[in-house]
Short mmCIF file of C-alpha atoms in Angstrom, two decimals:
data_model
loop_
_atom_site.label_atom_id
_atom_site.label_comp_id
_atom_site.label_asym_id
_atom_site.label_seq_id
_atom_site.Cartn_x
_atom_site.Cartn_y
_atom_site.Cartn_z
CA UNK M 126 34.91 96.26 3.02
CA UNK M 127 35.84 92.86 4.64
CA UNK M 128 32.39 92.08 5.07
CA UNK M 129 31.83 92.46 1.31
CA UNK M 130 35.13 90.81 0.04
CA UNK M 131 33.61 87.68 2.67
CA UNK M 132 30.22 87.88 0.95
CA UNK M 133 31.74 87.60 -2.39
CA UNK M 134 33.29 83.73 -1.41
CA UNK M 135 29.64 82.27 -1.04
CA UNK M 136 27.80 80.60 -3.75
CA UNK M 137 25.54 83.67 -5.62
CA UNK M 138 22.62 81.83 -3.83
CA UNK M 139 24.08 83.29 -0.19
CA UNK M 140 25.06 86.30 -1.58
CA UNK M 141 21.53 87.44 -3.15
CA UNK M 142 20.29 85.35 -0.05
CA UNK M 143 22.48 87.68 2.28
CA UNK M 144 21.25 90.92 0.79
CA UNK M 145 17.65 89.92 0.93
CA UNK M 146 17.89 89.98 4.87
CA UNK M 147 19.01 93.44 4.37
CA UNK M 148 16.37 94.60 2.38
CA UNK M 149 13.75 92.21 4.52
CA UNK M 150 14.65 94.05 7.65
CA UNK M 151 14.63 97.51 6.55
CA UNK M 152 11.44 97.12 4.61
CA UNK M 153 10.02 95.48 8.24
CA UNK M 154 11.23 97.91 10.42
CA UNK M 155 10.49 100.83 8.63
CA UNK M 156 6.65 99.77 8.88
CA UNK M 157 5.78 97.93 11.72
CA UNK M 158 7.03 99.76 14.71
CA UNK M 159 5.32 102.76 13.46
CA UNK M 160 1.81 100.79 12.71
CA UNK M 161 0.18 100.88 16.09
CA UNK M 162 0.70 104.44 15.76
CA UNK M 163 -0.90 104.99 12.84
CA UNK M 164 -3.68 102.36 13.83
CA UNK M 165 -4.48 104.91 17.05
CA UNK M 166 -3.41 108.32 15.86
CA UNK M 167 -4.82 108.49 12.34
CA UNK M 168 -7.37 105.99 12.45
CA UNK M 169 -8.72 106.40 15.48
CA UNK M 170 -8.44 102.86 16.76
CA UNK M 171 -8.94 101.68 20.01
CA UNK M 172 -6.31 99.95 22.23
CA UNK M 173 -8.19 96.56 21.94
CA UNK M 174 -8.52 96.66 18.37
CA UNK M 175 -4.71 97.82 17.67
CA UNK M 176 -3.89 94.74 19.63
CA UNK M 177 -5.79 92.35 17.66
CA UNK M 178 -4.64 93.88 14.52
CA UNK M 179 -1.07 93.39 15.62
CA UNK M 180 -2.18 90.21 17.17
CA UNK M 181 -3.38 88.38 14.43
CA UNK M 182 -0.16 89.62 12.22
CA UNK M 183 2.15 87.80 15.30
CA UNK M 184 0.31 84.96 15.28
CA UNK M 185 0.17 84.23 12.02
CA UNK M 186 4.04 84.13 11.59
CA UNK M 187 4.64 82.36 14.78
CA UNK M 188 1.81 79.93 14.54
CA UNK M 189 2.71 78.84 10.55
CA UNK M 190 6.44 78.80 10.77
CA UNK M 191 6.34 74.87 10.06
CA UNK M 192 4.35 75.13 7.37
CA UNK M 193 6.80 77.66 5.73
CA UNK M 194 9.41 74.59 7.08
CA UNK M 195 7.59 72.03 5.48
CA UNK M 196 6.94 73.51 2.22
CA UNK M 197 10.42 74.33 2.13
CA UNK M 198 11.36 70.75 1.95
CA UNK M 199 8.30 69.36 -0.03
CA UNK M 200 8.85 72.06 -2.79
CA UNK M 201 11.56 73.57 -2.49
CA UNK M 202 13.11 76.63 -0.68
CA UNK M 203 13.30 79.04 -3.80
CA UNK M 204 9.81 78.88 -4.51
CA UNK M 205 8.80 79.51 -0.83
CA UNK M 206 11.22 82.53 -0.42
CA UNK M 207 9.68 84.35 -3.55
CA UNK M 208 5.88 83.08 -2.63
CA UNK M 209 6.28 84.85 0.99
CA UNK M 210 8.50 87.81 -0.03
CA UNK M 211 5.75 88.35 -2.80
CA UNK M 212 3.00 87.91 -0.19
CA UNK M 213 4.65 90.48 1.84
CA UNK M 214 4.37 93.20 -0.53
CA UNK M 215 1.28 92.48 -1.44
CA UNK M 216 0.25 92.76 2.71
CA UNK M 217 1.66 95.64 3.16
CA UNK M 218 0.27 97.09 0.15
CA UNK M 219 -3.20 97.06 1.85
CA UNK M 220 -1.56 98.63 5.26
CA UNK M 221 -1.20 101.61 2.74
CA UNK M 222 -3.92 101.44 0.56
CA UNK M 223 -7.28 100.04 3.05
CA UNK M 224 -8.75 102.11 6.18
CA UNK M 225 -11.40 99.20 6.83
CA UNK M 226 -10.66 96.79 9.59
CA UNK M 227 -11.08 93.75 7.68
CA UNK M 228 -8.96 94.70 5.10
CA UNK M 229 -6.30 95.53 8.01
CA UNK M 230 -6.72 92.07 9.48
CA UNK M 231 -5.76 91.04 5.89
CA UNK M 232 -3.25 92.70 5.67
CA UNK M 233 -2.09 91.35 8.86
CA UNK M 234 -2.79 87.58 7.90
CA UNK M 235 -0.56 87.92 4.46
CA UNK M 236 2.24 89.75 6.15
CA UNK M 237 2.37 87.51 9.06
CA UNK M 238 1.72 84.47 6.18
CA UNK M 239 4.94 85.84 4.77
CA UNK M 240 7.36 85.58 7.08
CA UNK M 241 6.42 82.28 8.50
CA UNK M 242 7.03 80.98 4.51
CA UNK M 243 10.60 82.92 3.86
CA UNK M 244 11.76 82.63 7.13
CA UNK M 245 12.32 79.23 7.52
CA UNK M 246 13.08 78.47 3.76
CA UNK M 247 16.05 81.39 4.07
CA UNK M 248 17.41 79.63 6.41
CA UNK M 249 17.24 76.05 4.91
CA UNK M 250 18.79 77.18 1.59
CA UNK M 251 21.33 78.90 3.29
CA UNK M 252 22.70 75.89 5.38
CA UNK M 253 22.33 73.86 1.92
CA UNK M 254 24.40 75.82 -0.09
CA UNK M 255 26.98 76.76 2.55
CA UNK M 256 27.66 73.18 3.17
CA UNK M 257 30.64 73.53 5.62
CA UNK M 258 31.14 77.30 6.33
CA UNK M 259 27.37 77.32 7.20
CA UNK M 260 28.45 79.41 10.72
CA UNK M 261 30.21 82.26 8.70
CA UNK M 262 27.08 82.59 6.67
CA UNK M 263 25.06 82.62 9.62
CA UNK M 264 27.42 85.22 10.93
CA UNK M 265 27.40 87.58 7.92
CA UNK M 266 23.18 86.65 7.44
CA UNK M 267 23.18 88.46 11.23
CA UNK M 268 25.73 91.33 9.99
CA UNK M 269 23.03 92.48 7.48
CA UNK M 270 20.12 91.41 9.40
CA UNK M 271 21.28 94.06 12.04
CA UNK M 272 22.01 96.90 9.05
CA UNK M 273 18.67 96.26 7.99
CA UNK M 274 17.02 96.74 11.71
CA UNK M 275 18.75 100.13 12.01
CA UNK M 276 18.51 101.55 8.17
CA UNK M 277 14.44 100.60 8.69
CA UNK M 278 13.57 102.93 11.67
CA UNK M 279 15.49 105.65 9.85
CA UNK M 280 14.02 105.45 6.76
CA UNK M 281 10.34 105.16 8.34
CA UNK M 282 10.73 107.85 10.69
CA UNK M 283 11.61 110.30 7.59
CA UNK M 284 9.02 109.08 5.36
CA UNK M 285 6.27 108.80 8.47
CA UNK M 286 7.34 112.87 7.81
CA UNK M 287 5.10 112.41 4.75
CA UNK M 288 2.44 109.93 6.00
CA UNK M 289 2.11 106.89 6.82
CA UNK M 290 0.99 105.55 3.42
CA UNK M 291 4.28 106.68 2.00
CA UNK M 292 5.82 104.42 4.49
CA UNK M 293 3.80 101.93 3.44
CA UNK M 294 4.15 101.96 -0.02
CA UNK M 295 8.02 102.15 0.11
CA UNK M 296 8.11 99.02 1.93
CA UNK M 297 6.01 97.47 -0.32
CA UNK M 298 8.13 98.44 -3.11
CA UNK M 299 11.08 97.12 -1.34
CA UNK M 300 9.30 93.33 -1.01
CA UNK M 301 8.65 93.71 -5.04
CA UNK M 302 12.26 94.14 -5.87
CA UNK M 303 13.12 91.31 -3.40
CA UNK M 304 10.62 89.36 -5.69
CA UNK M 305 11.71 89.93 -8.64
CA UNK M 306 15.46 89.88 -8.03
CA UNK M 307 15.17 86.09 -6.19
CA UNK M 308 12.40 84.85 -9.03
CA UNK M 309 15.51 86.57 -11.92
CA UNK M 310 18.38 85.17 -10.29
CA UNK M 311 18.05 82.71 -7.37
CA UNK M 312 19.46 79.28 -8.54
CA UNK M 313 16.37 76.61 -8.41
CA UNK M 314 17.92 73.30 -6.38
CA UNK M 315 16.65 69.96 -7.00
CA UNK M 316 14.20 68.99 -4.76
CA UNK M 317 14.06 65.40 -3.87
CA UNK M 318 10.50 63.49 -3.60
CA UNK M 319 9.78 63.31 -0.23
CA UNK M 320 8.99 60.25 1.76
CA UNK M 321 5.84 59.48 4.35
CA UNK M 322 3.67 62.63 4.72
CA UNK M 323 4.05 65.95 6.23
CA UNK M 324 2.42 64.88 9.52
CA UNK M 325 4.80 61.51 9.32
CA UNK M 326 7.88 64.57 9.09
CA UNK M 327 6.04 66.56 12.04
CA UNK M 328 6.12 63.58 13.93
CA UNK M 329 9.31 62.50 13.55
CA UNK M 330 11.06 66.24 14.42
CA UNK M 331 8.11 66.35 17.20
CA UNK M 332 9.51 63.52 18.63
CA UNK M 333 13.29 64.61 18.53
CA UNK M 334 13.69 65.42 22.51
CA UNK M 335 17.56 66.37 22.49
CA UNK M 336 15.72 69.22 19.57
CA UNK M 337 12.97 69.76 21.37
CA UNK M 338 15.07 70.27 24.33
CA UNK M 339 17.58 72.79 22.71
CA UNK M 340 14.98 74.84 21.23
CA UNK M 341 13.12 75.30 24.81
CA UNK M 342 16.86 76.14 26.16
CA UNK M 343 16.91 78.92 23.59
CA UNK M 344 13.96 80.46 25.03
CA UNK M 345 16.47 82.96 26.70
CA UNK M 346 18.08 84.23 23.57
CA UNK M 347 15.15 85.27 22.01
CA UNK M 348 13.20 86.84 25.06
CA UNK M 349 16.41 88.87 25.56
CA UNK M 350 17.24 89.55 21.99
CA UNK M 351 13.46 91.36 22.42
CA UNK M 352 14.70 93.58 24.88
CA UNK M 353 16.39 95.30 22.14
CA UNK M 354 13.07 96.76 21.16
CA UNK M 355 11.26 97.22 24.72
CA UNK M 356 13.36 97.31 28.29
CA UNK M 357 16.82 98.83 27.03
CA UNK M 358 15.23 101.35 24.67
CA UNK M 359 12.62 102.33 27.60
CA UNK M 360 15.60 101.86 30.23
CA UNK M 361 18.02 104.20 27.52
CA UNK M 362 14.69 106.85 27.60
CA UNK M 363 14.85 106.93 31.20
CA UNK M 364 18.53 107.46 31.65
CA UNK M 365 18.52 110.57 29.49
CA UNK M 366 15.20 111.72 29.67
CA UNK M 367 15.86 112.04 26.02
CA UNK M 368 13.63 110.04 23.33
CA UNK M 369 16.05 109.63 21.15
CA UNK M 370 18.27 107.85 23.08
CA UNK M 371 16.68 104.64 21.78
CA UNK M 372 18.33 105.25 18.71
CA UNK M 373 21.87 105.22 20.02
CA UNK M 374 20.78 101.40 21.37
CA UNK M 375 20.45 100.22 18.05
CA UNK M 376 23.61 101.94 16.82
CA UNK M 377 25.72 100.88 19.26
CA UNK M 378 24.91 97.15 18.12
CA UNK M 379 25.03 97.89 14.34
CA UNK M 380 28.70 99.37 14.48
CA UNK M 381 29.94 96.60 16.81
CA UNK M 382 28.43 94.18 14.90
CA UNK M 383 29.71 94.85 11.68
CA UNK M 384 33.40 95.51 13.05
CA UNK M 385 33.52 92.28 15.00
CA UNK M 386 30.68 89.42 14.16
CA UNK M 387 32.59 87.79 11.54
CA UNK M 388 36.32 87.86 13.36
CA UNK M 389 34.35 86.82 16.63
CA UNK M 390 32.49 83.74 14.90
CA UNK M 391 36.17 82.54 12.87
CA UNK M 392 38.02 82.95 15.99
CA UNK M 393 35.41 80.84 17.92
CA UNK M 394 35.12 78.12 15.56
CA UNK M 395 38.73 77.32 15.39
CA UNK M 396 38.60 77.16 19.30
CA UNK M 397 36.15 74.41 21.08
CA UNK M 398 32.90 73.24 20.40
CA UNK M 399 29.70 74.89 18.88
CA UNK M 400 27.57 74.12 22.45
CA UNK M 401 30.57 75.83 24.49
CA UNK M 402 30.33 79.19 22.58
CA UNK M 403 27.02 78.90 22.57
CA UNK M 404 26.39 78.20 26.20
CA UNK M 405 28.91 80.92 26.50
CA UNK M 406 26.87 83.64 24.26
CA UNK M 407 23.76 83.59 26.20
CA UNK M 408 25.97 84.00 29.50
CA UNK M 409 27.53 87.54 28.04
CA UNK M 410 23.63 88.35 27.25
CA UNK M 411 22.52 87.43 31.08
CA UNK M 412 25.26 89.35 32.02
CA UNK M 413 24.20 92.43 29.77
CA UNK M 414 21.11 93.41 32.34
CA UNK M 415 23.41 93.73 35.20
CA UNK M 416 25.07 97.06 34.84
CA UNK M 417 21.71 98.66 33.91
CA UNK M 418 20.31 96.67 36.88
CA UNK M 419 22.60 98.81 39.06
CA UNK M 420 21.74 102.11 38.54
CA UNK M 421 18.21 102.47 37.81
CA UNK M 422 16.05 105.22 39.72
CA UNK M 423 20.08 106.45 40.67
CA UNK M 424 20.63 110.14 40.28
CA UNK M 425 23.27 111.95 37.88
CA UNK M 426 24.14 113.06 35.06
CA UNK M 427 21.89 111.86 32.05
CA UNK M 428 25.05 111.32 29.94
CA UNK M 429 26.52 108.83 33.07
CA UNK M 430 23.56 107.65 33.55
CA UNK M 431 23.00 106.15 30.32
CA UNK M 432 26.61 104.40 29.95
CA UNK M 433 25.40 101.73 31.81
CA UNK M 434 22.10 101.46 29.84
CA UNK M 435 25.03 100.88 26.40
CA UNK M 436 27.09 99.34 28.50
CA UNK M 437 24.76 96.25 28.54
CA UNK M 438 23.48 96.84 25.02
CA UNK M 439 26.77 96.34 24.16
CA UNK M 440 27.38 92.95 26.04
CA UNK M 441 23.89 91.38 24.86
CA UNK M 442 24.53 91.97 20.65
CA UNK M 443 28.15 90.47 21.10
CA UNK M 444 26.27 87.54 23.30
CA UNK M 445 23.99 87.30 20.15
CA UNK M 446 27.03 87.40 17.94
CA UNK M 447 28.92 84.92 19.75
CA UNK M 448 26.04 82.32 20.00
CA UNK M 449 23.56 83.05 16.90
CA UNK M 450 25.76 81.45 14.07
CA UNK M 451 26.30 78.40 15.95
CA UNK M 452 22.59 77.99 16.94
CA UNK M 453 21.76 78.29 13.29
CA UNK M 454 24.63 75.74 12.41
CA UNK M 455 23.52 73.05 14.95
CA UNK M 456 19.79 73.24 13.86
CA UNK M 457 19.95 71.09 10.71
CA UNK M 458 22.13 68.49 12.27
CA UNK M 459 19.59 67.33 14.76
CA UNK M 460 17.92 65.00 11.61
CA UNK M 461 17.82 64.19 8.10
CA UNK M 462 19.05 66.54 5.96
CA UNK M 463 15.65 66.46 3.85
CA UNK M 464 13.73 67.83 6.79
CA UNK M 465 16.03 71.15 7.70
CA UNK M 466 13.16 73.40 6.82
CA UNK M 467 10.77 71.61 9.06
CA UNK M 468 13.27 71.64 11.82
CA UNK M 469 14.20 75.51 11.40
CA UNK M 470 10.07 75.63 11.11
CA UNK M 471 9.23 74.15 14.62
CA UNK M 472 12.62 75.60 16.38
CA UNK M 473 11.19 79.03 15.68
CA UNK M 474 7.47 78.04 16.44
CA UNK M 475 8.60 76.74 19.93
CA UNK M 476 11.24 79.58 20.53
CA UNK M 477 8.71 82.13 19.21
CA UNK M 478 5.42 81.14 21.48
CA UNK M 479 7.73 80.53 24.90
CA UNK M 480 9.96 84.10 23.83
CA UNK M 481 6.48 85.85 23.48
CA UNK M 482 5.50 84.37 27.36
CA UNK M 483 8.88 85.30 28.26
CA UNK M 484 8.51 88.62 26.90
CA UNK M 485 5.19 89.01 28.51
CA UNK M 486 7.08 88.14 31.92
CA UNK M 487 9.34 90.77 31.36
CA UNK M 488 6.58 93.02 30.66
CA UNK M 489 5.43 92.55 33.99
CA UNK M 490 8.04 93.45 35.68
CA UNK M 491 8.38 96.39 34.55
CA UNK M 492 5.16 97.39 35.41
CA UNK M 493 5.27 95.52 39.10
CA UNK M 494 8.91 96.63 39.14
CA UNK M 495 7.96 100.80 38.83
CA UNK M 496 4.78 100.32 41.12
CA UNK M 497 6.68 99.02 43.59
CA UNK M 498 9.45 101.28 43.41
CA UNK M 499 11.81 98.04 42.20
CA UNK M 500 12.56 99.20 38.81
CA UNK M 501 15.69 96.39 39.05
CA UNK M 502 13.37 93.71 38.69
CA UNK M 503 13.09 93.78 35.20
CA UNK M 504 16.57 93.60 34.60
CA UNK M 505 17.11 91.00 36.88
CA UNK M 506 14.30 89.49 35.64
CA UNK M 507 16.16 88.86 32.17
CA UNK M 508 19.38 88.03 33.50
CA UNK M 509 17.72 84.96 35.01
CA UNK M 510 16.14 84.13 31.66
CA UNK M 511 19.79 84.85 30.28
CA UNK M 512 21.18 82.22 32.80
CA UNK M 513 18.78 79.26 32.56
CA UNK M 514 19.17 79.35 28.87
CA UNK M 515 22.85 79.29 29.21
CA UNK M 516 23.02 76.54 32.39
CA UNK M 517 20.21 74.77 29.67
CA UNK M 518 22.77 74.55 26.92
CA UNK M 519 25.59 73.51 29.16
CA UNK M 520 23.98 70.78 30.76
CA UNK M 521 22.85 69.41 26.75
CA UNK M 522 26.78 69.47 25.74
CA UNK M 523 27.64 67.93 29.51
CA UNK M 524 24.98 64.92 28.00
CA UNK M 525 26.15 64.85 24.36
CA UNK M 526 22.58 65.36 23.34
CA UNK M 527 23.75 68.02 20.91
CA UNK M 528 24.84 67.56 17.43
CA UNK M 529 28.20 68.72 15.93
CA UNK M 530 28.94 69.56 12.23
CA UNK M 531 30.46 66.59 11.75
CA UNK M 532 28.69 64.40 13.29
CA UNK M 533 24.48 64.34 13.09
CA UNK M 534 22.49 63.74 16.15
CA UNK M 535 20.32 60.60 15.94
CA UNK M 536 16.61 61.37 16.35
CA UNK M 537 15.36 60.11 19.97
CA UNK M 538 12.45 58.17 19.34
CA UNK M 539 9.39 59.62 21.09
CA UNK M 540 7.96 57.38 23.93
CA UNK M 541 4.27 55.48 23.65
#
């Protein structure tokens, strides 16, 4: 009920804005983890193939998230949110409806398409219309972003009872209402004609090194925040022998996240600096891998066994909740105010490339790790990531090369 009676003091723009993520995420997550799947299983696909399907669909949101930036502050961030969100539907519409592996790659492309275009402009009109409470919307935008990562699985694991067409379809549907309900009520904001080029506004964030540097120092958050979906689900299977263990991962986060991210975000921002509680978020989320570090390949009772496993997924979401709103609220105060798409654009295009090599890393360890009869080294693995991010941050407050609400960084000109 708090959560709701908070909702209700933002402009109806973060509200409808704030229930979107909700319906984003559960229409995602109800689909994609259960694509390769159907790709293999009921297609027939190979291995290679799956990955290039699921490939191309990465890349093309990673790779285009400053374009989705850009057109966010060349045309506005309304007309972006309802151009991707209606993409969306109409790309997973084909995962339903086309066996063919061109139309799949399609498919792929427009989803992909999609979220590089809403994801950035979410975020822009967000921190515009939020003006100085722009961390508790960033707090309660990660409250239903969470919801909406455990209501998907749920929902696509009953309708996958079906098929996976079914699955498909509903998701689809789910991207249509989002349409229509943003294109009916979403408030239109005045966009101002924008001066130079787009290449002239690449150039100029491009050449931002105190940005530059932050978003490379967030490489930690994200690669961990990943680990959600791959090392403490796997580590949580392993504990209990039990599949669906992986599920009591995500609900541990969901419950502790809506009980505490909005008192732990008010409470922080009456107390110190953004950088601080951000430095000190990704320390709590290097810390998280350590009690799961200590007993893997231990003996015991499943149910002991997998305390540890929560344990840590219990210390990395309330490092994410402690540091995620005030990463969102420094972003637009690196620059001008006219360019906060393009700088939410490249932040997650350089965060999302160095996150997927970091992920990859990780990935590798746990295959060296259970070769070699070091299955530690994983988790260790990401509490190092966890720690350079957070000695990263530090050392940008200790220089003053970060922004504060208040008080706009001043672009560092690029050198010849």
């Amino acid at each position: 009920m708090r959560t709701w009676r908070e909702m209700r003091g933002f402009p109806l723009a973060v509200q409808l804005l704030l229930v979107n993520q909700l319906g984003v995420n559960t229409g995602f997550y109800l689909l994609i983890p259960y694509l390769a799947t159907h790709l293999t299983d009921n297609l027939g696909m190979s291995a290679a193939v799956v990955g290039i399907v699921l490939g191309v669909r990465n890349l093309s949101q990673q790779g285009l998230f400053i374009v989705g930036g850009s057109a966010s502050d060349r045309l506005g961030a309304r007309g972006v949110i309802i151009a991707g969100c209606a993409l969306r539907t109409v790309g997973f519409a084909l995962f339903a409806l086309g066996d063919d592996l061109g139309v799949l790659l399609a498919a792929s492309v427009l989803s992909g398409l999609a979220g590089a275009l809403f994801n950035p402009a979410v975020r822009t009109y967000i921190a515009q219309e939020a003006d100085e409470r722009k961390a508790e919307a960033f707090a309660l935008f990660n409250v239903f972003a969470t919801t909406g990562a455990l209501i998907g699985p749920l929902l696509g694991s009953a309708l996958l009872l079906v098929d996976f067409r079914t699955s498909a379809l509903t998701a689809a549907g789910i991207f249509a209402v989002l349409t229509v309900a943003q294109a009916l009520v979403l408030p239109a904001r005045k966009v101002e004609p924008g001066r130079g080029t787009v290449l002239g506004d690449w150039r100029e964030v491009l050449g931002n090194r105190a940005f530059l540097a932050f978003a490379l120092a967030m490489v930690g958050m994200f690669t961990l925040e990943n680990q959600l979906y791959l090392l403490l689900p796997d580590g949580a299977r392993r504990a209990t022998g039990w599949d669906g263990a992986a599920g009591l991962v995500f609900l541990v986060g969901t419950l502790t996240n809506l009980a505490l991210q909005l008192r732990i975000t008010r409470a922080l921002k009456a107390r110190g600096d953004r950088a601080r509680w951000i430095a000190t978020g990704l320390g709590l989320m290097a810390v998280a891998f350590l009690p799961p570090a200590l007993v893997v390949g231990s003996s015991g009772h499943p149910a002991l066994r997998a305390l540890p496993v929560l344990a840590g997924a219990l210390l990395l979401y309330l490092g994410v909740m402690v540091a995620q709103p005030f990463v969102m609220e420094l972003i637009p105060g690196f620059g001008r105010s006219e360019l906060t798409g393009t700088y939410f654009g490249v932040f997650y295009v350089v965060s999302g490339i160095a996150a997927a090599v970091g992920s990859t890393v990780v990935g590798w360890a746990m295959d060296a790790g259970e070769r070699g009869d070091a299955e530690w080294l994983p988790w260790a693995c990401c509490a190092l990531f966890g720690l350079a991010s957070a000695l990263g941050v530090a050392w940008l407050r200790r220089t003053g090369s970060l922004p504060t609400p208040q008080r706009p960084a001043v672009p560092v000109p690029a050198t010849a």
